[in-house]
Amino acid sequence: THRQPNHFTTAQIDLIQAAANQVAVAVNNAELYRLIRDQAEDLGQMVRNQQIETQRTKEILEDVADGVLVTDDAMRVTLFNDSAEKILDLPRNRVLGKSLEHFTGLFGRAAQHWMETIRTWSNNPQAYRSGDIYSEQITLETGSVVSVHLAPVSLGDTFLGTVSIFRDITH
């Protein structure tokens, strides 16, 4: 500003206008940077919370007395807890990541219906009807009697796999 009207030349006004535009861009960029930084922090916190919840769920499944075997939609074993390892007498490293079809002989004929149900649900998820319950007793080749309960895992209309819960009921 100046007390005298029309004191500044057009070139000076253009220069001041250019500088003001640059300051406005810098302020806008600083605000965008702050917004992106805040969103990145929020996203990072959400990821940390999700990792904590996932770890907590894994620890709970590991500490459960019942055996838990989870398969994906292609019948590959994605989770096999410590209790399942003991009940089924199968080392985890031989099971995880492998197709359940590999273990047909280990479970014997007694588990044929259980495996067939998993196969049916994996190949045709619509075969499962809400409210269907799968439960049976399997006598393993070791002589142990195991109760198995099976349920599909879905997210909306997407079939994700199955969960089998084993309990040793030999006694």
PDB file of C-alpha atoms in Angstrom:
ATOM      1  CA  THR A   1       0.000   0.000   0.000  1.00  0.00           C
ATOM      2  CA  HIS A   2       0.996   3.570  -0.506  1.00  0.00           C
ATOM      3  CA  ARG A   3      -0.673   6.837   0.467  1.00  0.00           C
ATOM      4  CA  GLN A   4      -0.323   8.230  -2.973  1.00  0.00           C
ATOM      5  CA  PRO A   5      -2.818   6.812  -5.518  1.00  0.00           C
ATOM      6  CA  ASN A   6      -1.352   5.042  -8.557  1.00  0.00           C
ATOM      7  CA  HIS A   7       2.107   5.137  -6.985  1.00  0.00           C
ATOM      8  CA  PHE A   8       3.071   1.647  -8.216  1.00  0.00           C
ATOM      9  CA  THR A   9       3.765   0.920 -11.860  1.00  0.00           C
ATOM     10  CA  THR A  10       2.062  -1.882 -13.768  1.00  0.00           C
ATOM     11  CA  ALA A  11       5.321  -3.866 -13.762  1.00  0.00           C
ATOM     12  CA  GLN A  12       5.546  -3.586  -9.958  1.00  0.00           C
ATOM     13  CA  ILE A  13       1.908  -4.645  -9.532  1.00  0.00           C
ATOM     14  CA  ASP A  14       2.489  -7.643 -11.840  1.00  0.00           C
ATOM     15  CA  LEU A  15       5.562  -8.603  -9.807  1.00  0.00           C
ATOM     16  CA  ILE A  16       3.632  -8.368  -6.525  1.00  0.00           C
ATOM     17  CA  GLN A  17       0.746 -10.355  -8.056  1.00  0.00           C
ATOM     18  CA  ALA A  18       3.168 -13.112  -9.169  1.00  0.00           C
ATOM     19  CA  ALA A  19       4.734 -13.224  -5.687  1.00  0.00           C
ATOM     20  CA  ALA A  20       1.271 -13.382  -4.078  1.00  0.00           C
ATOM     21  CA  ASN A  21       0.311 -16.246  -6.400  1.00  0.00           C
ATOM     22  CA  GLN A  22       3.474 -18.154  -5.409  1.00  0.00           C
ATOM     23  CA  VAL A  23       2.721 -17.602  -1.706  1.00  0.00           C
ATOM     24  CA  ALA A  24      -0.848 -18.852  -2.245  1.00  0.00           C
ATOM     25  CA  VAL A  25       0.465 -21.988  -3.998  1.00  0.00           C
ATOM     26  CA  ALA A  26       2.978 -22.588  -1.186  1.00  0.00           C
ATOM     27  CA  VAL A  27       0.252 -22.236   1.484  1.00  0.00           C
ATOM     28  CA  ASN A  28      -2.036 -24.571  -0.482  1.00  0.00           C
ATOM     29  CA  ASN A  29       0.795 -27.126  -0.881  1.00  0.00           C
ATOM     30  CA  ALA A  30       1.537 -26.939   2.850  1.00  0.00           C
ATOM     31  CA  GLU A  31      -2.126 -27.613   3.622  1.00  0.00           C
ATOM     32  CA  LEU A  32      -2.223 -30.548   1.184  1.00  0.00           C
ATOM     33  CA  TYR A  33       0.981 -31.926   2.701  1.00  0.00           C
ATOM     34  CA  ARG A  34      -0.539 -31.687   6.198  1.00  0.00           C
ATOM     35  CA  LEU A  35      -3.701 -33.410   5.007  1.00  0.00           C
ATOM     36  CA  ILE A  36      -1.743 -36.232   3.308  1.00  0.00           C
ATOM     37  CA  ARG A  37       0.501 -36.633   6.378  1.00  0.00           C
ATOM     38  CA  ASP A  38      -2.555 -36.853   8.667  1.00  0.00           C
ATOM     39  CA  GLN A  39      -4.207 -39.406   6.383  1.00  0.00           C
ATOM     40  CA  ALA A  40      -0.980 -41.456   6.227  1.00  0.00           C
ATOM     41  CA  GLU A  41      -0.780 -41.431  10.038  1.00  0.00           C
ATOM     42  CA  ASP A  42      -4.444 -42.495  10.294  1.00  0.00           C
ATOM     43  CA  LEU A  43      -3.906 -45.260   7.743  1.00  0.00           C
ATOM     44  CA  GLY A  44      -0.769 -46.411   9.564  1.00  0.00           C
ATOM     45  CA  GLN A  45      -2.702 -46.568  12.843  1.00  0.00           C
ATOM     46  CA  MET A  46      -5.483 -48.564  11.174  1.00  0.00           C
ATOM     47  CA  VAL A  47      -2.920 -51.031   9.765  1.00  0.00           C
ATOM     48  CA  ARG A  48      -1.265 -51.374  13.200  1.00  0.00           C
ATOM     49  CA  ASN A  49      -4.654 -51.978  14.825  1.00  0.00           C
ATOM     50  CA  GLN A  50      -5.503 -54.584  12.173  1.00  0.00           C
ATOM     51  CA  GLN A  51      -2.159 -56.332  12.717  1.00  0.00           C
ATOM     52  CA  ILE A  52      -2.716 -56.373  16.487  1.00  0.00           C
ATOM     53  CA  GLU A  53      -6.218 -57.799  16.021  1.00  0.00           C
ATOM     54  CA  THR A  54      -4.950 -60.410  13.565  1.00  0.00           C
ATOM     55  CA  GLN A  55      -2.186 -61.438  15.964  1.00  0.00           C
ATOM     56  CA  ARG A  56      -4.658 -61.608  18.850  1.00  0.00           C
ATOM     57  CA  THR A  57      -6.982 -63.823  16.812  1.00  0.00           C
ATOM     58  CA  LYS A  58      -4.086 -66.123  15.858  1.00  0.00           C
ATOM     59  CA  GLU A  59      -3.017 -66.404  19.492  1.00  0.00           C
ATOM     60  CA  ILE A  60      -6.564 -67.215  20.578  1.00  0.00           C
ATOM     61  CA  LEU A  61      -6.836 -69.919  17.915  1.00  0.00           C
ATOM     62  CA  GLU A  62      -3.472 -71.348  18.989  1.00  0.00           C
ATOM     63  CA  ASP A  63      -4.521 -71.530  22.645  1.00  0.00           C
ATOM     64  CA  VAL A  64      -7.924 -73.124  22.040  1.00  0.00           C
ATOM     65  CA  ALA A  65      -8.155 -76.718  23.280  1.00  0.00           C
ATOM     66  CA  ASP A  66     -10.022 -77.786  20.133  1.00  0.00           C
ATOM     67  CA  GLY A  67      -8.150 -78.444  16.924  1.00  0.00           C
ATOM     68  CA  VAL A  68      -8.788 -75.861  14.215  1.00  0.00           C
ATOM     69  CA  LEU A  69      -8.128 -76.516  10.527  1.00  0.00           C
ATOM     70  CA  VAL A  70      -8.956 -73.778   8.019  1.00  0.00           C
ATOM     71  CA  THR A  71      -8.926 -74.273   4.252  1.00  0.00           C
ATOM     72  CA  ASP A  72      -9.201 -71.684   1.512  1.00  0.00           C
ATOM     73  CA  ASP A  73     -11.507 -71.914  -1.504  1.00  0.00           C
ATOM     74  CA  ALA A  74      -9.019 -74.259  -3.243  1.00  0.00           C
ATOM     75  CA  MET A  75      -8.929 -76.669  -0.250  1.00  0.00           C
ATOM     76  CA  ARG A  76      -5.399 -75.574   0.763  1.00  0.00           C
ATOM     77  CA  VAL A  77      -4.800 -75.589   4.522  1.00  0.00           C
ATOM     78  CA  THR A  78      -4.213 -72.012   5.675  1.00  0.00           C
ATOM     79  CA  LEU A  79      -4.406 -72.505   9.434  1.00  0.00           C
ATOM     80  CA  PHE A  80      -3.630 -75.550  11.546  1.00  0.00           C
ATOM     81  CA  ASN A  81      -3.345 -74.880  15.253  1.00  0.00           C
ATOM     82  CA  ASP A  82      -1.304 -76.679  17.903  1.00  0.00           C
ATOM     83  CA  SER A  83      -4.307 -78.638  19.202  1.00  0.00           C
ATOM     84  CA  ALA A  84      -5.116 -79.917  15.688  1.00  0.00           C
ATOM     85  CA  GLU A  85      -1.517 -81.034  15.414  1.00  0.00           C
ATOM     86  CA  LYS A  86      -1.876 -83.083  18.621  1.00  0.00           C
ATOM     87  CA  ILE A  87      -5.382 -84.433  17.991  1.00  0.00           C
ATOM     88  CA  LEU A  88      -4.718 -85.488  14.388  1.00  0.00           C
ATOM     89  CA  ASP A  89      -1.098 -86.454  15.059  1.00  0.00           C
ATOM     90  CA  LEU A  90       0.126 -84.451  12.061  1.00  0.00           C
ATOM     91  CA  PRO A  91       3.050 -82.023  12.145  1.00  0.00           C
ATOM     92  CA  ARG A  92       1.995 -78.519  11.135  1.00  0.00           C
ATOM     93  CA  ASN A  93       4.827 -78.102   8.618  1.00  0.00           C
ATOM     94  CA  ARG A  94       3.498 -81.095   6.643  1.00  0.00           C
ATOM     95  CA  VAL A  95      -0.012 -79.619   6.512  1.00  0.00           C
ATOM     96  CA  LEU A  96       0.130 -75.839   6.058  1.00  0.00           C
ATOM     97  CA  GLY A  97      -0.103 -74.654   2.469  1.00  0.00           C
ATOM     98  CA  LYS A  98      -0.931 -78.097   1.115  1.00  0.00           C
ATOM     99  CA  SER A  99      -4.190 -79.260  -0.415  1.00  0.00           C
ATOM    100  CA  LEU A 100      -6.409 -81.283   1.884  1.00  0.00           C
ATOM    101  CA  GLU A 101      -6.486 -83.889  -0.901  1.00  0.00           C
ATOM    102  CA  HIS A 102      -2.903 -84.844   0.154  1.00  0.00           C
ATOM    103  CA  PHE A 103      -4.202 -86.205   3.450  1.00  0.00           C
ATOM    104  CA  THR A 104      -7.008 -88.463   2.303  1.00  0.00           C
ATOM    105  CA  GLY A 105      -4.990 -91.578   3.131  1.00  0.00           C
ATOM    106  CA  LEU A 106      -3.944 -90.277   6.543  1.00  0.00           C
ATOM    107  CA  PHE A 107      -7.497 -89.739   7.716  1.00  0.00           C
ATOM    108  CA  GLY A 108      -8.675 -93.043   6.310  1.00  0.00           C
ATOM    109  CA  ARG A 109     -12.144 -93.981   5.113  1.00  0.00           C
ATOM    110  CA  ALA A 110     -13.795 -92.584   8.236  1.00  0.00           C
ATOM    111  CA  ALA A 111     -13.113 -89.015   7.102  1.00  0.00           C
ATOM    112  CA  GLN A 112     -14.351 -89.567   3.562  1.00  0.00           C
ATOM    113  CA  HIS A 113     -17.698 -87.802   4.135  1.00  0.00           C
ATOM    114  CA  TRP A 114     -16.018 -84.835   5.857  1.00  0.00           C
ATOM    115  CA  MET A 115     -13.554 -84.401   2.976  1.00  0.00           C
ATOM    116  CA  GLU A 116     -16.299 -84.855   0.396  1.00  0.00           C
ATOM    117  CA  THR A 117     -18.325 -82.090   2.069  1.00  0.00           C
ATOM    118  CA  ILE A 118     -15.321 -79.728   1.944  1.00  0.00           C
ATOM    119  CA  ARG A 119     -14.745 -80.664  -1.695  1.00  0.00           C
ATOM    120  CA  THR A 120     -18.421 -80.037  -2.549  1.00  0.00           C
ATOM    121  CA  TRP A 121     -18.481 -76.652  -0.806  1.00  0.00           C
ATOM    122  CA  SER A 122     -15.167 -75.633  -2.407  1.00  0.00           C
ATOM    123  CA  ASN A 123     -16.270 -76.625  -5.916  1.00  0.00           C
ATOM    124  CA  ASN A 124     -19.846 -75.385  -5.529  1.00  0.00           C
ATOM    125  CA  PRO A 125     -20.299 -72.916  -2.631  1.00  0.00           C
ATOM    126  CA  GLN A 126     -24.019 -72.634  -3.417  1.00  0.00           C
ATOM    127  CA  ALA A 127     -24.398 -76.265  -2.272  1.00  0.00           C
ATOM    128  CA  TYR A 128     -24.297 -74.992   1.325  1.00  0.00           C
ATOM    129  CA  ARG A 129     -27.659 -73.889   2.655  1.00  0.00           C
ATOM    130  CA  SER A 130     -27.885 -71.482   5.564  1.00  0.00           C
ATOM    131  CA  GLY A 131     -28.526 -73.496   8.697  1.00  0.00           C
ATOM    132  CA  ASP A 132     -26.872 -76.666   7.361  1.00  0.00           C
ATOM    133  CA  ILE A 133     -24.779 -78.277  10.059  1.00  0.00           C
ATOM    134  CA  TYR A 134     -22.027 -80.754   9.383  1.00  0.00           C
ATOM    135  CA  SER A 135     -20.903 -82.839  12.329  1.00  0.00           C
ATOM    136  CA  GLU A 136     -19.628 -86.384  12.642  1.00  0.00           C
ATOM    137  CA  GLN A 137     -17.325 -88.680  14.563  1.00  0.00           C
ATOM    138  CA  ILE A 138     -14.203 -89.988  12.895  1.00  0.00           C
ATOM    139  CA  THR A 139     -12.138 -92.897  14.101  1.00  0.00           C
ATOM    140  CA  LEU A 140      -8.554 -92.276  13.085  1.00  0.00           C
ATOM    141  CA  GLU A 141      -6.119 -95.016  12.141  1.00  0.00           C
ATOM    142  CA  THR A 142      -4.447 -94.437  15.526  1.00  0.00           C
ATOM    143  CA  GLY A 143      -7.675 -95.570  17.236  1.00  0.00           C
ATOM    144  CA  SER A 144      -8.550 -92.083  18.460  1.00  0.00           C
ATOM    145  CA  VAL A 145     -12.164 -91.014  18.110  1.00  0.00           C
ATOM    146  CA  VAL A 146     -12.509 -87.407  16.983  1.00  0.00           C
ATOM    147  CA  SER A 147     -15.603 -85.251  16.750  1.00  0.00           C
ATOM    148  CA  VAL A 148     -15.446 -82.894  13.781  1.00  0.00           C
ATOM    149  CA  HIS A 149     -17.674 -79.893  13.091  1.00  0.00           C
ATOM    150  CA  LEU A 150     -17.430 -78.154   9.732  1.00  0.00           C
ATOM    151  CA  ALA A 151     -18.630 -74.755   8.572  1.00  0.00           C
ATOM    152  CA  PRO A 152     -18.098 -72.712   5.413  1.00  0.00           C
ATOM    153  CA  VAL A 153     -16.561 -69.239   5.581  1.00  0.00           C
ATOM    154  CA  SER A 154     -18.104 -66.630   3.311  1.00  0.00           C
ATOM    155  CA  LEU A 155     -17.940 -62.895   2.882  1.00  0.00           C
ATOM    156  CA  GLY A 156     -21.201 -61.834   1.289  1.00  0.00           C
ATOM    157  CA  ASP A 157     -21.582 -64.067  -1.761  1.00  0.00           C
ATOM    158  CA  THR A 158     -17.859 -64.899  -1.895  1.00  0.00           C
ATOM    159  CA  PHE A 159     -16.825 -68.326  -0.624  1.00  0.00           C
ATOM    160  CA  LEU A 160     -13.521 -68.043   1.276  1.00  0.00           C
ATOM    161  CA  GLY A 161     -13.066 -71.604   2.526  1.00  0.00           C
ATOM    162  CA  THR A 162     -14.000 -73.834   5.451  1.00  0.00           C
ATOM    163  CA  VAL A 163     -13.305 -74.169   9.159  1.00  0.00           C
ATOM    164  CA  SER A 164     -13.120 -77.593  10.792  1.00  0.00           C
ATOM    165  CA  ILE A 165     -13.114 -77.957  14.571  1.00  0.00           C
ATOM    166  CA  PHE A 166     -11.750 -81.208  16.021  1.00  0.00           C
ATOM    167  CA  ARG A 167     -12.219 -82.555  19.535  1.00  0.00           C
ATOM    168  CA  ASP A 168     -10.705 -85.758  20.810  1.00  0.00           C
ATOM    169  CA  ILE A 169     -13.584 -87.758  22.354  1.00  0.00           C
ATOM    170  CA  THR A 170     -11.756 -91.082  22.624  1.00  0.00           C
ATOM    171  CA  HIS A 171     -12.482 -91.421  26.346  1.00  0.00           C
TER     172      HIS A 171
END
